[in-house]
C-alpha cells in the first residue's frame, strides 16, 4: 500500500541550508546532521518498510536547546518529528522530507533517584531497562517492560504508552509515571505533575502519554518505582486447542487471580520456536499458556497450586511448574524468542497488534485463519492473553512479487476483525502511519474531529509529527468553527427525539 | 430549570438547546458532589440520573459498562456478587459535604477522578476508565477508548474526562476496568511513634516488598496504619514480616475492623466532623510532614489533619476564614511541589478563592485551549473549575 504523507513543502526544501545554519546557532555543529549519508541512519524506525530521508537531524541535549529549536520551527514554519530509540513498530518516528528530525538520544541521564518517594526523574533518552538497572541494587524496578526494553527509551515509551508482558497486573506507562516536562511547538516549557499524585485540572500528563509525539516534546519524565516481588514462579501449560487455553485463562481470572504474566502461543509459533532454539515446548500442543505468579513465597506457592488445578480441570495435556529461577527463565525463553523464530520460517513477517475481548479469541483465530488461507499466507500468533492483546505475525516473502501488499491487506483485514468483535486497532504499538488509515474503522468523523481539536490546542499549525495517527489533516480553524443558525445548530442528518 | 433527559439523544438535544439559547448547564447525577468546586450559578441543571443501568458486565474480561447516572452502590453490589471491585476505592463525600451516604453515581465518581487509600497501589478513577461516550460542549456525540484492557488507539481522552468536573463534556456512558477483590485483609497499627517517625515508618513500609496497599497516619490517635490485602496465607506472612521490619509496638485489625478503618479514612472522616474549611493537599510523601509543620510555624488555625498515601495526601480542617487560608497553604505547597484543593467552604468563599490550585500562565493558557477544544462557548459547568471558563 503506498503511504501518503503530507506533501513536502517546496518553500521549506529550498530553504534547507538556511534552516541548517539557524540550527547551528542553537546547537554545536556536530549536533546538526546535514550530510546525506549520516542522515540515512535516521530514515526509518522499526517499521522499516517505510523510509524517508529527513530534511536535517538535530540532536539537542538541553531543554533550552529543544525550546529554541521548536521556537525556530514555529518561526520558519518547519515540521518537527521527535525520535527516541527509533524502535516504534508503527512508524511513529518516520521522518518527513521537509521536517527536522529531533533526536532525543543525548538526553541520556538519570537525574534523581528518590527511593523514599519511590520515584526517579530521568531524561527521555534513557533506555527503559537502564532505569531498572539503576535502581535494582535497592530492590526496585520500573514496571512497564516492552520487549524492546534494551533499546527503547522512556521518552518513546511515554509517546506510545508502552506496555509489556506484565501490564495486566502492573499497568502501562500511563499508570507508572508521575510527572513530565514538555516543550510545546513555539518553545514554551511546561511541567505536568511532579512527585505527587493526581494534579487537579485536566490530566494533561495522562493525555500526553500515548499521544505519539503529536502534542509536545518530552524533555523529562518522573517514573514510579516498584519493589521487586520477593518471589516469582512460572507455569508452562499445554492445551490441545487454543479454545481450551483461552478457557483456562478466563478461569484463572474468574478465580480472582491476576498473574504477573499471562501469555499464550499457538501451534505455528510453538513449532517455529522449537526449530529456532529448542526449549522443550510440547510440539503436539495446540496452544501453550505461560503463567507467572509473583508475590511472597507462600502466596506464590499457594497460587501455583490453584492455577495448576484450574489448568487440569480445563483439560491441560501437560502442566509444568518451575522449580528454580533457571527453569522459570527457560519457560520464558521460547516466548522471548518468538519473533526471531518466526522470522526464520517467514522469511519476513508483519507484526500486528490488535486487542480483543479475550473470550472472542477462538472465533477470531478461526476467522483469521480463513482470511490468511484466502490470500495464501500463514499467520503465527503470540498473545498477551491476560489483557487480550493479540500479536498475529503475518509471514510473507518480500522477494516475492505482491507478497508485501498481500500481507498488508491481510493485516488490515485482521485489525478490522478485531474492531468488529469489540476490540481495538492497537494495544501497545501505536497508530503511527501503520494503522492511520484504519482509524475510521473504530471512530467516526465526529470522534476523530474531537481528537484533532485536542491536537489544535497544543499545535494549531500541525507542525509536530504531522501525517501520523490521523487519516486526514483538517485545518484547526475549520475544526473549531461552530455555526449557530436561527437559534439552532445545523445538524439536519442527526436523529432527534 | 431542571432538564432530565431519558437517554443519550435527549442529552444531545439538551446541550444543543443550551448552546442555541446560550444558557449554561450544570451537570448533576444525584447531587452528592454539588458543593465541590467553585460556586457558580448556571442557568439550568442537566440531570443524568435517568441514564441509569449497567449495560455490560463480563467478570472474566474484567470489564463493566454503565450509563453515567447509574448509582455507584448498584455497581458495587453487582461486582461484590462476583467477588470483584472498583479497585480505586472511590471516596464518599457525604461525611465531608453532608447529604445521604452512598448516593454517588458513576458519572460523578469519574467527573472528580475519585480515589481512596488504595490509590498508591491501584490508581485513581483515571487509571480504570477504559472508554466512554459523551456529549461535548459543542453539542456532539463523541466516543473514545474501548472495552479492552490495553488500547493505544488515538489520544487517551479518558484521562481528560476523569477529573474534569463536567467542564468538557456530559458523560453518558463509562466503561471501567474491574478487578478481583482480595480474599482478605488486615491492618497493622503502630502507635506512639509521633507524627514525624510515624510517617517515616510508612515510607519505609512503602519501599518494602510486602505490598502494603494503604498507608495512613492519624495524629489524633498517634497511629500509623498499614493495610495488607491478598490471600490469607500471604497477608499473615507479610504482616509478620512488616512488623519485624518496622520493629514498633503493634496491634492488628482483623478483616472487618480493617475495612471499617479504611472506609472511614477514605471518606476523610478524621477531619470531617466540626466547623471549618477542609483542604485536600497532594505532595511527595516526604513533604507531607514538612508542609504541616510550615502551617504550624505560621500559626495557621489548624483544627484537624490526617495523612494518607504514606504522607503524600494531607487532609486539613482549619478555622473558617474569608480566604480559607488559601494564601499560606498554597505558598507552602508551591514551595514543596504539589497541589491543594479547597474541598469544603461556604459558597461565598468558594466563589472568592481559587478552589483548584492555580497554574503557571503557560499551563493555564493550554488548559483553557483544551477546555475550548471541547466546549468553545463555555456552556458546560461554566465557572465550576475556573472563573475564566
Short mmCIF file of C-alpha atoms in Angstrom, two decimals, chain A:
data_model
loop_
_atom_site.label_atom_id
_atom_site.label_comp_id
_atom_site.label_asym_id
_atom_site.label_seq_id
_atom_site.Cartn_x
_atom_site.Cartn_y
_atom_site.Cartn_z
CA UNK A 1 0.00 0.00 0.00
CA UNK A 2 1.53 3.33 -0.93
CA UNK A 3 1.81 5.50 2.14
CA UNK A 4 0.60 9.02 1.50
CA UNK A 5 2.24 11.62 3.71
CA UNK A 6 1.66 15.37 3.78
CA UNK A 7 3.34 16.63 0.58
CA UNK A 8 6.75 18.20 1.18
CA UNK A 9 6.61 21.97 1.01
CA UNK A 10 8.91 23.26 -1.74
CA UNK A 11 9.39 26.53 0.17
CA UNK A 12 10.90 24.56 3.07
CA UNK A 13 13.02 22.25 0.92
CA UNK A 14 14.53 25.24 -0.83
CA UNK A 15 15.46 26.85 2.50
CA UNK A 16 17.27 23.78 3.78
CA UNK A 17 20.67 25.49 4.04
CA UNK A 18 19.22 28.40 5.95
CA UNK A 19 17.42 26.04 8.37
CA UNK A 20 20.65 24.10 8.99
CA UNK A 21 22.53 27.35 9.58
CA UNK A 22 19.92 28.53 12.06
CA UNK A 23 20.08 25.19 13.88
CA UNK A 24 23.88 25.54 14.13
CA UNK A 25 23.35 28.77 16.02
CA UNK A 26 21.43 26.77 18.64
CA UNK A 27 23.44 23.53 18.68
CA UNK A 28 27.13 22.64 18.37
CA UNK A 29 27.99 21.87 14.72
CA UNK A 30 28.33 18.12 15.36
CA UNK A 31 24.76 18.01 16.66
CA UNK A 32 23.27 19.22 13.37
CA UNK A 33 23.42 16.40 10.83
CA UNK A 34 23.01 17.67 7.31
CA UNK A 35 25.20 15.20 5.43
CA UNK A 36 23.11 12.73 3.43
CA UNK A 37 24.98 9.56 4.44
CA UNK A 38 24.73 10.42 8.11
CA UNK A 39 21.05 11.32 7.78
CA UNK A 40 20.38 7.86 6.29
CA UNK A 41 20.78 6.38 9.79
CA UNK A 42 17.53 8.11 10.74
CA UNK A 43 15.46 7.33 7.66
CA UNK A 44 13.22 4.78 9.40
CA UNK A 45 12.27 3.29 12.75
CA UNK A 46 11.42 -0.37 13.45
CA UNK A 47 8.67 -0.23 10.80
CA UNK A 48 11.45 -0.42 8.23
CA UNK A 49 9.26 -0.85 5.16
CA UNK A 50 8.74 2.92 5.17
CA UNK A 51 11.79 5.14 4.74
CA UNK A 52 12.18 8.86 4.26
CA UNK A 53 15.32 10.94 4.40
CA UNK A 54 14.78 13.77 6.92
CA UNK A 55 15.47 17.38 5.96
CA UNK A 56 18.06 17.58 8.73
CA UNK A 57 18.69 15.82 12.04
CA UNK A 58 19.05 17.90 15.21
CA UNK A 59 20.43 16.34 18.39
CA UNK A 60 19.78 18.69 21.31
CA UNK A 61 20.97 17.92 24.83
CA UNK A 62 19.32 20.61 26.96
CA UNK A 63 15.73 21.69 27.36
CA UNK A 64 16.77 25.22 26.39
CA UNK A 65 18.02 23.87 23.05
CA UNK A 66 14.78 21.94 22.47
CA UNK A 67 12.81 25.05 23.27
CA UNK A 68 14.93 27.14 20.89
CA UNK A 69 14.55 24.56 18.10
CA UNK A 70 10.77 24.44 18.49
CA UNK A 71 10.63 28.23 18.54
CA UNK A 72 12.72 28.27 15.37
CA UNK A 73 10.46 25.67 13.78
CA UNK A 74 7.42 27.80 14.59
CA UNK A 75 9.11 30.89 13.23
CA UNK A 76 10.17 29.24 9.95
CA UNK A 77 7.04 27.07 9.78
CA UNK A 78 9.08 23.86 9.66
CA UNK A 79 7.74 20.48 10.77
CA UNK A 80 9.30 18.51 13.62
CA UNK A 81 9.45 14.72 14.07
CA UNK A 82 10.62 13.66 17.54
CA UNK A 83 12.55 10.40 17.89
CA UNK A 84 13.68 8.39 20.90
CA UNK A 85 15.28 4.98 20.39
CA UNK A 86 13.71 4.56 16.95
CA UNK A 87 12.03 1.27 17.92
CA UNK A 88 8.46 2.24 17.01
CA UNK A 89 6.65 -0.60 15.26
CA UNK A 90 4.05 1.73 13.81
CA UNK A 91 6.26 4.33 12.13
CA UNK A 92 5.82 6.95 14.85
CA UNK A 93 9.32 8.31 14.18
CA UNK A 94 9.14 8.10 10.38
CA UNK A 95 10.89 11.28 9.17
CA UNK A 96 9.44 13.88 6.83
CA UNK A 97 11.36 15.13 3.81
CA UNK A 98 10.62 18.71 4.82
CA UNK A 99 10.84 18.16 8.59
CA UNK A 100 13.56 18.43 11.23
CA UNK A 101 14.14 15.07 12.88
CA UNK A 102 14.58 15.82 16.57
CA UNK A 103 16.71 13.01 18.02
CA UNK A 104 16.49 12.89 21.82
CA UNK A 105 19.30 10.36 22.34
CA UNK A 106 21.58 12.85 24.08
CA UNK A 107 19.06 13.25 26.88
CA UNK A 108 20.53 10.15 28.48
CA UNK A 109 20.94 10.99 32.16
CA UNK A 110 19.15 9.72 35.23
CA UNK A 111 18.72 12.97 37.15
CA UNK A 112 17.48 11.90 40.54
CA UNK A 113 16.63 8.59 42.17
CA UNK A 114 14.36 9.15 45.13
CA UNK A 115 13.73 5.85 46.89
CA UNK A 116 11.82 7.43 49.76
CA UNK A 117 9.24 8.80 47.36
CA UNK A 118 9.57 5.69 45.18
CA UNK A 119 10.29 7.62 42.01
CA UNK A 120 13.07 8.70 39.68
CA UNK A 121 13.47 11.72 37.43
CA UNK A 122 15.05 10.71 34.15
CA UNK A 123 15.76 12.27 30.79
CA UNK A 124 13.70 10.97 27.88
CA UNK A 125 16.62 9.33 26.04
CA UNK A 126 17.31 6.92 28.91
CA UNK A 127 16.59 3.35 27.89
CA UNK A 128 13.68 1.62 29.60
CA UNK A 129 15.85 -1.15 31.02
CA UNK A 130 18.50 1.33 32.20
CA UNK A 131 16.05 2.67 34.78
CA UNK A 132 15.66 -0.75 36.33
CA UNK A 133 19.44 -1.27 36.15
CA UNK A 134 19.95 1.96 38.10
CA UNK A 135 17.63 1.05 40.94
CA UNK A 136 17.70 -2.74 41.21
CA UNK A 137 20.55 -2.71 43.75
CA UNK A 138 17.99 -1.39 46.23
CA UNK A 139 15.36 -3.94 45.22
CA UNK A 140 13.35 -1.61 42.96
CA UNK A 141 12.39 -1.72 39.29
CA UNK A 142 10.41 0.18 36.68
CA UNK A 143 7.41 -1.97 35.78
CA UNK A 144 6.46 -1.50 32.09
CA UNK A 145 8.69 -3.82 30.06
CA UNK A 146 8.09 -3.62 26.31
CA UNK A 147 10.06 -6.35 24.53
CA UNK A 148 12.33 -3.70 23.01
CA UNK A 149 13.29 -2.54 26.50
CA UNK A 150 17.04 -2.80 25.89
CA UNK A 151 16.79 -0.22 23.12
CA UNK A 152 13.59 1.76 23.52
CA UNK A 153 13.70 4.98 25.52
CA UNK A 154 11.42 6.23 28.25
CA UNK A 155 10.52 9.28 26.16
CA UNK A 156 9.32 6.98 23.40
CA UNK A 157 7.51 4.85 25.98
CA UNK A 158 5.59 7.96 27.06
CA UNK A 159 4.82 8.80 23.44
CA UNK A 160 3.46 5.33 22.76
CA UNK A 161 2.08 4.48 26.24
CA UNK A 162 4.21 1.33 26.06
CA UNK A 163 3.08 -1.88 27.74
CA UNK A 164 4.84 -5.22 28.03
CA UNK A 165 4.13 -8.67 29.42
CA UNK A 166 3.35 -7.53 32.97
CA UNK A 167 0.79 -4.81 32.35
CA UNK A 168 -2.38 -6.62 33.39
CA UNK A 169 -1.10 -6.56 36.97
CA UNK A 170 1.26 -3.56 36.95
CA UNK A 171 -0.24 -1.26 34.33
CA UNK A 172 1.00 0.55 31.24
CA UNK A 173 3.31 3.55 31.07
CA UNK A 174 0.39 5.85 31.87
CA UNK A 175 -0.14 4.14 35.23
CA UNK A 176 3.55 4.31 36.09
CA UNK A 177 4.59 7.90 35.56
CA UNK A 178 4.09 10.86 37.88
CA UNK A 179 5.44 13.84 36.03
CA UNK A 180 6.65 15.25 32.73
CA UNK A 181 8.46 18.26 31.46
CA UNK A 182 7.35 19.05 27.92
CA UNK A 183 8.09 21.67 25.31
CA UNK A 184 5.28 22.88 23.08
CA UNK A 185 5.63 23.97 19.46
CA UNK A 186 6.72 27.57 19.81
CA UNK A 187 9.10 26.71 22.63
CA UNK A 188 7.03 27.01 25.81
CA UNK A 189 8.31 24.74 28.58
CA UNK A 190 5.67 23.19 30.85
CA UNK A 191 5.81 20.88 33.85
CA UNK A 192 2.94 18.44 34.35
CA UNK A 193 2.58 16.55 37.64
CA UNK A 194 5.72 16.00 39.70
CA UNK A 195 6.44 13.64 42.57
CA UNK A 196 2.87 13.89 43.80
CA UNK A 197 -0.25 12.12 42.51
CA UNK A 198 -3.22 13.35 40.50
CA UNK A 199 -2.75 17.04 39.80
CA UNK A 200 -6.07 18.84 39.65
CA UNK A 201 -7.46 20.46 36.49
CA UNK A 202 -7.17 18.47 33.28
CA UNK A 203 -4.91 15.44 33.35
CA UNK A 204 -2.54 16.60 30.62
CA UNK A 205 0.05 14.14 31.93
CA UNK A 206 -2.34 11.32 31.06
CA UNK A 207 -3.22 12.94 27.73
CA UNK A 208 0.45 13.31 26.73
CA UNK A 209 1.03 9.62 27.41
CA UNK A 210 0.26 7.76 24.21
CA UNK A 211 -0.05 10.94 22.12
CA UNK A 212 2.62 9.65 19.70
CA UNK A 213 4.70 12.80 19.67
CA UNK A 214 1.91 14.95 18.23
CA UNK A 215 1.30 17.25 21.19
CA UNK A 216 4.67 18.20 22.67
CA UNK A 217 8.28 17.06 23.04
CA UNK A 218 9.02 15.26 26.31
CA UNK A 219 12.23 16.51 27.94
CA UNK A 220 11.95 14.87 31.39
CA UNK A 221 9.96 12.02 32.92
CA UNK A 222 9.30 11.21 36.58
CA UNK A 223 8.63 7.48 36.82
CA UNK A 224 7.25 5.47 39.71
CA UNK A 225 9.46 2.74 41.08
CA UNK A 226 8.11 -0.53 42.45
CA UNK A 227 9.70 -3.00 44.82
CA UNK A 228 10.63 -6.26 43.14
CA UNK A 229 8.33 -9.09 44.27
CA UNK A 230 10.02 -11.45 46.73
CA UNK A 231 9.35 -14.49 44.59
CA UNK A 232 8.21 -15.39 41.08
CA UNK A 233 7.40 -18.82 39.66
CA UNK A 234 6.28 -19.88 36.23
CA UNK A 235 3.88 -22.49 34.92
CA UNK A 236 4.03 -23.91 31.43
CA UNK A 237 0.62 -25.25 30.47
CA UNK A 238 -0.02 -27.17 27.24
CA UNK A 239 -3.52 -27.47 25.76
CA UNK A 240 -4.85 -29.46 22.82
CA UNK A 241 -6.52 -26.39 21.35
CA UNK A 242 -6.41 -22.60 21.55
CA UNK A 243 -10.01 -22.72 22.79
CA UNK A 244 -9.00 -24.80 25.82
CA UNK A 245 -6.08 -22.44 26.53
CA UNK A 246 -8.34 -19.41 26.33
CA UNK A 247 -10.88 -21.06 28.63
CA UNK A 248 -8.14 -21.71 31.17
CA UNK A 249 -7.02 -18.06 31.07
CA UNK A 250 -10.61 -16.98 31.69
CA UNK A 251 -10.96 -19.43 34.56
CA UNK A 252 -7.78 -18.18 36.25
CA UNK A 253 -9.04 -14.60 36.20
CA UNK A 254 -12.56 -15.62 37.21
CA UNK A 255 -10.98 -17.24 40.29
CA UNK A 256 -9.68 -13.81 41.28
CA UNK A 257 -6.06 -14.42 40.35
CA UNK A 258 -4.21 -11.67 38.44
CA UNK A 259 -0.89 -13.22 37.38
CA UNK A 260 2.19 -11.03 36.84
CA UNK A 261 2.46 -12.50 33.34
CA UNK A 262 -0.06 -14.49 31.27
CA UNK A 263 0.96 -15.35 27.71
CA UNK A 264 -0.26 -17.72 25.05
CA UNK A 265 1.26 -19.04 21.81
CA UNK A 266 -0.43 -21.03 19.06
CA UNK A 267 0.92 -24.16 17.38
CA UNK A 268 2.57 -22.30 14.50
CA UNK A 269 4.59 -20.23 16.97
CA UNK A 270 5.43 -23.22 19.19
CA UNK A 271 6.86 -25.10 16.21
CA UNK A 272 8.79 -22.06 14.98
CA UNK A 273 10.28 -21.54 18.42
CA UNK A 274 11.27 -25.19 18.81
CA UNK A 275 13.02 -25.31 15.46
CA UNK A 276 14.79 -21.99 16.20
CA UNK A 277 16.14 -22.84 19.62
CA UNK A 278 14.58 -25.84 21.36
CA UNK A 279 13.37 -25.11 24.87
CA UNK A 280 11.26 -28.18 25.45
CA UNK A 281 7.81 -26.92 24.44
CA UNK A 282 5.50 -29.86 23.58
CA UNK A 283 5.22 -29.88 19.77
CA UNK A 284 1.84 -31.58 19.71
CA UNK A 285 0.16 -28.87 21.78
CA UNK A 286 -2.42 -26.67 20.07
CA UNK A 287 -1.55 -23.85 22.46
CA UNK A 288 0.86 -23.12 25.28
CA UNK A 289 -0.02 -20.83 28.15
CA UNK A 290 2.76 -19.38 30.31
CA UNK A 291 1.66 -18.11 33.70
CA UNK A 292 3.94 -16.18 36.02
CA UNK A 293 2.86 -15.69 39.61
CA UNK A 294 4.68 -13.26 41.87
CA UNK A 295 4.47 -12.07 45.44
CA UNK A 296 5.58 -13.55 48.75
CA UNK A 297 6.90 -17.12 48.50
CA UNK A 298 3.98 -18.56 50.49
CA UNK A 299 1.43 -16.76 48.32
CA UNK A 300 3.16 -17.82 45.11
CA UNK A 301 3.21 -21.50 46.16
CA UNK A 302 -0.46 -21.29 47.08
CA UNK A 303 -1.40 -19.69 43.74
CA UNK A 304 0.75 -22.09 41.72
CA UNK A 305 -1.23 -24.99 43.15
CA UNK A 306 -4.51 -23.25 42.37
CA UNK A 307 -3.55 -22.44 38.79
CA UNK A 308 -2.29 -25.97 38.19
CA UNK A 309 -5.62 -27.36 39.41
CA UNK A 310 -7.55 -24.95 37.16
CA UNK A 311 -5.42 -25.96 34.16
CA UNK A 312 -6.06 -29.67 34.77
CA UNK A 313 -9.78 -29.03 35.11
CA UNK A 314 -9.71 -27.15 31.79
CA UNK A 315 -8.12 -30.09 30.02
CA UNK A 316 -4.40 -29.28 30.05
CA UNK A 317 -2.35 -32.02 28.35
CA UNK A 318 0.64 -31.13 30.42
CA UNK A 319 1.45 -28.81 33.31
CA UNK A 320 4.98 -27.91 34.37
CA UNK A 321 5.86 -25.76 37.35
CA UNK A 322 9.24 -24.05 37.60
CA UNK A 323 11.32 -25.39 40.49
CA UNK A 324 14.13 -22.89 40.05
CA UNK A 325 14.79 -19.45 38.65
CA UNK A 326 16.65 -21.05 35.73
CA UNK A 327 13.62 -23.16 34.89
CA UNK A 328 11.29 -20.16 35.09
CA UNK A 329 13.51 -18.30 32.64
CA UNK A 330 13.57 -21.37 30.37
CA UNK A 331 9.75 -21.28 30.19
CA UNK A 332 10.01 -17.67 29.03
CA UNK A 333 12.93 -18.27 26.63
CA UNK A 334 10.72 -19.53 23.82
CA UNK A 335 8.24 -16.72 24.21
CA UNK A 336 11.02 -14.14 24.16
CA UNK A 337 12.44 -15.78 21.01
CA UNK A 338 9.10 -15.94 19.29
CA UNK A 339 9.65 -13.02 16.92
CA UNK A 340 13.12 -14.01 15.67
CA UNK A 341 11.97 -17.64 15.49
CA UNK A 342 9.00 -16.74 13.31
CA UNK A 343 11.18 -14.61 11.05
CA UNK A 344 13.24 -17.75 10.35
CA UNK A 345 10.24 -19.54 8.86
CA UNK A 346 8.86 -16.39 7.20
CA UNK A 347 11.28 -15.24 5.90
CA UNK A 348 9.63 -11.86 6.61
CA UNK A 349 6.78 -11.06 8.92
CA UNK A 350 4.44 -8.24 9.70
CA UNK A 351 3.61 -7.90 13.40
CA UNK A 352 0.05 -6.83 14.11
CA UNK A 353 -1.18 -5.52 17.46
CA UNK A 354 -4.95 -5.67 17.94
CA UNK A 355 -6.68 -6.14 21.27
CA UNK A 356 -9.89 -8.15 21.54
CA UNK A 357 -12.24 -9.23 24.31
CA UNK A 358 -10.48 -12.41 25.35
CA UNK A 359 -13.46 -14.74 25.04
CA UNK A 360 -13.66 -13.93 21.33
CA UNK A 361 -10.21 -15.41 20.77
CA UNK A 362 -11.17 -18.84 19.35
CA UNK A 363 -13.59 -17.20 16.92
CA UNK A 364 -11.06 -14.55 15.89
CA UNK A 365 -8.33 -17.16 15.34
CA UNK A 366 -10.61 -19.29 13.17
CA UNK A 367 -11.61 -16.34 11.03
CA UNK A 368 -8.04 -15.07 10.87
CA UNK A 369 -7.00 -18.47 9.57
CA UNK A 370 -9.66 -18.31 6.88
CA UNK A 371 -8.56 -14.81 5.86
CA UNK A 372 -4.94 -15.96 5.68
CA UNK A 373 -5.76 -19.05 3.60
CA UNK A 374 -7.81 -16.95 1.21
CA UNK A 375 -4.75 -14.87 0.33
CA UNK A 376 -2.27 -17.72 0.54
CA UNK A 377 -0.35 -16.51 3.59
CA UNK A 378 0.37 -18.02 7.00
CA UNK A 379 -0.11 -16.41 10.41
CA UNK A 380 1.55 -17.32 13.72
CA UNK A 381 0.07 -15.96 16.94
CA UNK A 382 1.60 -14.62 20.09
CA UNK A 383 -0.91 -13.36 22.58
CA UNK A 384 -0.76 -11.32 25.79
CA UNK A 385 -3.62 -13.49 26.96
CA UNK A 386 -4.32 -11.70 30.22
CA UNK A 387 -5.23 -8.40 28.62
CA UNK A 388 -6.46 -9.61 25.23
CA UNK A 389 -3.59 -8.08 23.23
CA UNK A 390 -3.04 -10.19 20.13
CA UNK A 391 0.14 -10.16 18.01
CA UNK A 392 -0.59 -12.04 14.79
CA UNK A 393 2.65 -12.40 12.85
CA UNK A 394 1.85 -12.46 9.15
CA UNK A 395 4.51 -14.45 7.28
CA UNK A 396 5.46 -13.28 3.82
CA UNK A 397 8.40 -13.16 1.46
CA UNK A 398 9.44 -9.66 0.47
CA UNK A 399 11.30 -11.02 -2.55
CA UNK A 400 8.06 -12.39 -3.99
CA UNK A 401 6.10 -10.06 -6.24
CA UNK A 402 2.98 -8.79 -4.50
CA UNK A 403 3.59 -10.61 -1.22
CA UNK A 404 4.10 -7.50 0.87
CA UNK A 405 0.91 -5.91 -0.45
CA UNK A 406 -1.00 -9.12 0.31
CA UNK A 407 0.45 -9.16 3.83
CA UNK A 408 -0.56 -5.55 4.42
CA UNK A 409 -4.08 -6.20 3.15
CA UNK A 410 -4.38 -9.23 5.40
CA UNK A 411 -3.09 -7.15 8.34
CA UNK A 412 -5.75 -4.52 7.74
CA UNK A 413 -8.43 -7.23 7.50
CA UNK A 414 -7.26 -8.74 10.79
CA UNK A 415 -7.45 -5.36 12.53
CA UNK A 416 -10.93 -4.77 11.10
CA UNK A 417 -11.88 -8.14 12.55
CA UNK A 418 -10.52 -7.09 15.97
CA UNK A 419 -12.67 -3.94 15.91
CA UNK A 420 -15.72 -5.89 14.71
CA UNK A 421 -15.62 -8.19 17.76
CA UNK A 422 -15.39 -5.27 20.18
CA UNK A 423 -11.64 -4.76 20.20
CA UNK A 424 -9.25 -2.05 19.04
CA UNK A 425 -6.68 -1.41 16.30
CA UNK A 426 -3.66 -1.21 18.55
CA UNK A 427 -2.96 -2.38 22.08
CA UNK A 428 0.58 -1.13 22.54
CA UNK A 429 2.40 -0.41 19.28
CA UNK A 430 0.60 2.81 18.44
CA UNK A 431 -1.24 4.03 15.36
CA UNK A 432 1.64 5.90 13.75
CA UNK A 433 1.47 5.67 9.98
CA UNK A 434 0.82 1.94 10.01
CA UNK A 435 -2.77 2.00 11.28
CA UNK A 436 -3.51 5.62 10.48
CA UNK A 437 -5.79 4.91 7.54
CA UNK A 438 -7.75 2.35 9.58
CA UNK A 439 -8.78 4.86 12.28
CA UNK A 440 -12.13 5.22 10.56
CA UNK A 441 -12.87 1.57 11.39
CA UNK A 442 -13.02 2.46 15.07
CA UNK A 443 -14.02 6.10 15.15
CA UNK A 444 -16.46 8.18 13.15
CA UNK A 445 -15.69 11.62 11.74
CA UNK A 446 -17.02 13.38 14.85
CA UNK A 447 -14.80 11.31 17.18
CA UNK A 448 -11.73 11.98 15.04
CA UNK A 449 -12.51 15.67 14.71
CA UNK A 450 -12.68 15.94 18.51
CA UNK A 451 -9.29 14.27 18.88
CA UNK A 452 -7.85 16.65 16.31
CA UNK A 453 -9.27 19.63 18.19
CA UNK A 454 -7.18 18.48 21.15
CA UNK A 455 -4.19 18.49 18.82
CA UNK A 456 -5.09 22.05 17.80
CA UNK A 457 -4.99 23.16 21.45
CA UNK A 458 -1.32 22.12 21.51
CA UNK A 459 -0.15 22.65 17.94
CA UNK A 460 -2.54 24.78 15.87
CA UNK A 461 -0.29 24.78 12.78
CA UNK A 462 0.12 20.96 12.69
CA UNK A 463 3.89 21.27 12.73
CA UNK A 464 4.57 18.49 15.22
CA UNK A 465 4.74 14.99 13.72
CA UNK A 466 2.02 15.57 11.09
CA UNK A 467 0.86 12.65 8.97
CA UNK A 468 0.76 10.29 11.94
CA UNK A 469 -2.34 8.92 13.75
CA UNK A 470 -4.99 10.85 11.79
CA UNK A 471 -6.01 9.82 8.27
CA UNK A 472 -6.82 13.37 7.25
CA UNK A 473 -5.47 16.71 8.39
CA UNK A 474 -8.11 19.35 8.96
CA UNK A 475 -7.15 22.96 9.47
CA UNK A 476 -7.72 23.97 13.06
CA UNK A 477 -9.82 26.99 12.11
CA UNK A 478 -12.18 24.70 10.22
CA UNK A 479 -12.37 22.23 13.14
CA UNK A 480 -13.02 24.97 15.66
CA UNK A 481 -15.85 26.66 13.80
CA UNK A 482 -19.33 26.42 15.25
CA UNK A 483 -22.25 27.67 13.25
CA UNK A 484 -25.42 28.55 15.08
CA UNK A 485 -28.18 29.36 12.63
CA UNK A 486 -31.57 30.73 13.54
CA UNK A 487 -31.15 29.74 17.16
CA UNK A 488 -30.49 26.07 16.29
CA UNK A 489 -27.35 24.25 15.34
CA UNK A 490 -27.46 22.84 11.85
CA UNK A 491 -27.28 19.08 12.27
CA UNK A 492 -30.02 18.04 9.88
CA UNK A 493 -28.77 14.48 9.45
CA UNK A 494 -28.63 13.57 13.10
CA UNK A 495 -31.59 11.92 14.79
CA UNK A 496 -33.66 13.99 17.21
CA UNK A 497 -36.44 12.86 19.51
#
